[in-house]
Amino acid sequence: MNISLRVDIFKEGDAYVALSPELNVSSFGDTIDDAKISFREAVEAFIEECRGMGTLEDVLEESGFSRIGGKK
């Protein structure tokens, strides 16, 4: 599954925060690269949790995503 997300990265205090407004998922790190790595891990955990609960497609649809090609 490939998902394209808008990710905003900004500095808050001494940390860099990475935020996806569509999924309302965020993470942080000491550097921009650390924030990106941490964010990717947070999104992967979010997706796996939704998948495990059987709600992934609903959550993505409610967040404005749509399936392009492929099968269900």
PDB file of C-alpha atoms in Angstrom:
ATOM      1  CA  MET A   1       0.000   0.000   0.000  1.00  0.00           C
ATOM      2  CA  ASN A   2       1.321   3.418  -0.937  1.00  0.00           C
ATOM      3  CA  ILE A   3      -0.139   6.488   0.716  1.00  0.00           C
ATOM      4  CA  SER A   4       0.926  10.018  -0.130  1.00  0.00           C
ATOM      5  CA  LEU A   5       0.668  12.298   2.875  1.00  0.00           C
ATOM      6  CA  ARG A   6       1.250  15.957   3.434  1.00  0.00           C
ATOM      7  CA  VAL A   7       3.744  16.238   6.285  1.00  0.00           C
ATOM      8  CA  ASP A   8       4.404  19.515   8.033  1.00  0.00           C
ATOM      9  CA  ILE A   9       7.700  19.745   9.914  1.00  0.00           C
ATOM     10  CA  PHE A  10       8.270  22.569  12.348  1.00  0.00           C
ATOM     11  CA  LYS A  11      10.420  23.362  15.331  1.00  0.00           C
ATOM     12  CA  GLU A  12       8.779  23.437  18.739  1.00  0.00           C
ATOM     13  CA  GLY A  13      11.188  24.280  21.516  1.00  0.00           C
ATOM     14  CA  ASP A  14      14.263  22.107  21.066  1.00  0.00           C
ATOM     15  CA  ALA A  15      12.468  19.409  19.038  1.00  0.00           C
ATOM     16  CA  TYR A  16      11.315  19.075  15.443  1.00  0.00           C
ATOM     17  CA  VAL A  17       7.715  17.935  15.013  1.00  0.00           C
ATOM     18  CA  ALA A  18       6.407  16.080  11.959  1.00  0.00           C
ATOM     19  CA  LEU A  19       2.619  16.212  11.554  1.00  0.00           C
ATOM     20  CA  SER A  20       0.177  14.758   9.037  1.00  0.00           C
ATOM     21  CA  PRO A  21      -3.015  16.838   9.248  1.00  0.00           C
ATOM     22  CA  GLU A  22      -5.013  14.272   7.222  1.00  0.00           C
ATOM     23  CA  LEU A  23      -4.388  11.417   9.644  1.00  0.00           C
ATOM     24  CA  ASN A  24      -3.775  13.564  12.734  1.00  0.00           C
ATOM     25  CA  VAL A  25      -0.568  11.604  13.359  1.00  0.00           C
ATOM     26  CA  SER A  26       2.552  13.308  14.625  1.00  0.00           C
ATOM     27  CA  SER A  27       5.951  12.511  16.018  1.00  0.00           C
ATOM     28  CA  PHE A  28       9.126  14.358  16.890  1.00  0.00           C
ATOM     29  CA  GLY A  29      12.901  14.168  16.997  1.00  0.00           C
ATOM     30  CA  ASP A  30      16.008  16.136  17.870  1.00  0.00           C
ATOM     31  CA  THR A  31      16.708  16.756  14.176  1.00  0.00           C
ATOM     32  CA  ILE A  32      14.548  16.977  11.058  1.00  0.00           C
ATOM     33  CA  ASP A  33      15.804  13.546   9.975  1.00  0.00           C
ATOM     34  CA  ASP A  34      15.005  12.080  13.409  1.00  0.00           C
ATOM     35  CA  ALA A  35      11.500  13.566  13.202  1.00  0.00           C
ATOM     36  CA  LYS A  36      10.993  12.036   9.743  1.00  0.00           C
ATOM     37  CA  ILE A  37      12.120   8.591  10.912  1.00  0.00           C
ATOM     38  CA  SER A  38       9.972   8.784  14.040  1.00  0.00           C
ATOM     39  CA  PHE A  39       7.011   9.986  11.969  1.00  0.00           C
ATOM     40  CA  ARG A  40       7.309   7.082   9.538  1.00  0.00           C
ATOM     41  CA  GLU A  41       7.306   4.646  12.472  1.00  0.00           C
ATOM     42  CA  ALA A  42       4.244   6.380  13.968  1.00  0.00           C
ATOM     43  CA  VAL A  43       2.333   6.191  10.664  1.00  0.00           C
ATOM     44  CA  GLU A  44       3.255   2.524  10.219  1.00  0.00           C
ATOM     45  CA  ALA A  45       2.027   1.773  13.766  1.00  0.00           C
ATOM     46  CA  PHE A  46      -1.180   3.749  13.108  1.00  0.00           C
ATOM     47  CA  ILE A  47      -1.858   1.838   9.892  1.00  0.00           C
ATOM     48  CA  GLU A  48      -1.138  -1.539  11.485  1.00  0.00           C
ATOM     49  CA  GLU A  49      -3.421  -0.743  14.420  1.00  0.00           C
ATOM     50  CA  CYS A  50      -6.246   0.311  12.079  1.00  0.00           C
ATOM     51  CA  ARG A  51      -5.661  -2.768   9.933  1.00  0.00           C
ATOM     52  CA  GLY A  52      -5.770  -4.992  13.033  1.00  0.00           C
ATOM     53  CA  MET A  53      -9.065  -3.428  14.111  1.00  0.00           C
ATOM     54  CA  GLY A  54     -10.483  -3.792  10.593  1.00  0.00           C
ATOM     55  CA  THR A  55     -11.006  -0.038  10.237  1.00  0.00           C
ATOM     56  CA  LEU A  56      -8.177   0.994   7.900  1.00  0.00           C
ATOM     57  CA  GLU A  57     -10.258   1.547   4.770  1.00  0.00           C
ATOM     58  CA  ASP A  58     -12.896   3.489   6.715  1.00  0.00           C
ATOM     59  CA  VAL A  59     -10.301   5.668   8.459  1.00  0.00           C
ATOM     60  CA  LEU A  60      -8.528   6.457   5.186  1.00  0.00           C
ATOM     61  CA  GLU A  61     -11.810   7.197   3.426  1.00  0.00           C
ATOM     62  CA  GLU A  62     -12.942   9.503   6.249  1.00  0.00           C
ATOM     63  CA  SER A  63      -9.571  11.275   6.005  1.00  0.00           C
ATOM     64  CA  GLY A  64     -10.187  12.052   2.338  1.00  0.00           C
ATOM     65  CA  PHE A  65      -8.162   9.302   0.685  1.00  0.00           C
ATOM     66  CA  SER A  66      -9.439   7.246  -2.214  1.00  0.00           C
ATOM     67  CA  ARG A  67      -8.264   4.029  -3.820  1.00  0.00           C
ATOM     68  CA  ILE A  68      -6.521   4.395  -7.171  1.00  0.00           C
ATOM     69  CA  GLY A  69      -6.545   1.172  -9.173  1.00  0.00           C
ATOM     70  CA  GLY A  70      -5.609  -2.127  -7.614  1.00  0.00           C
ATOM     71  CA  LYS A  71      -7.871  -4.506  -5.824  1.00  0.00           C
ATOM     72  CA  LYS A  72      -9.446  -4.353  -2.405  1.00  0.00           C
TER      73      LYS A  72
END
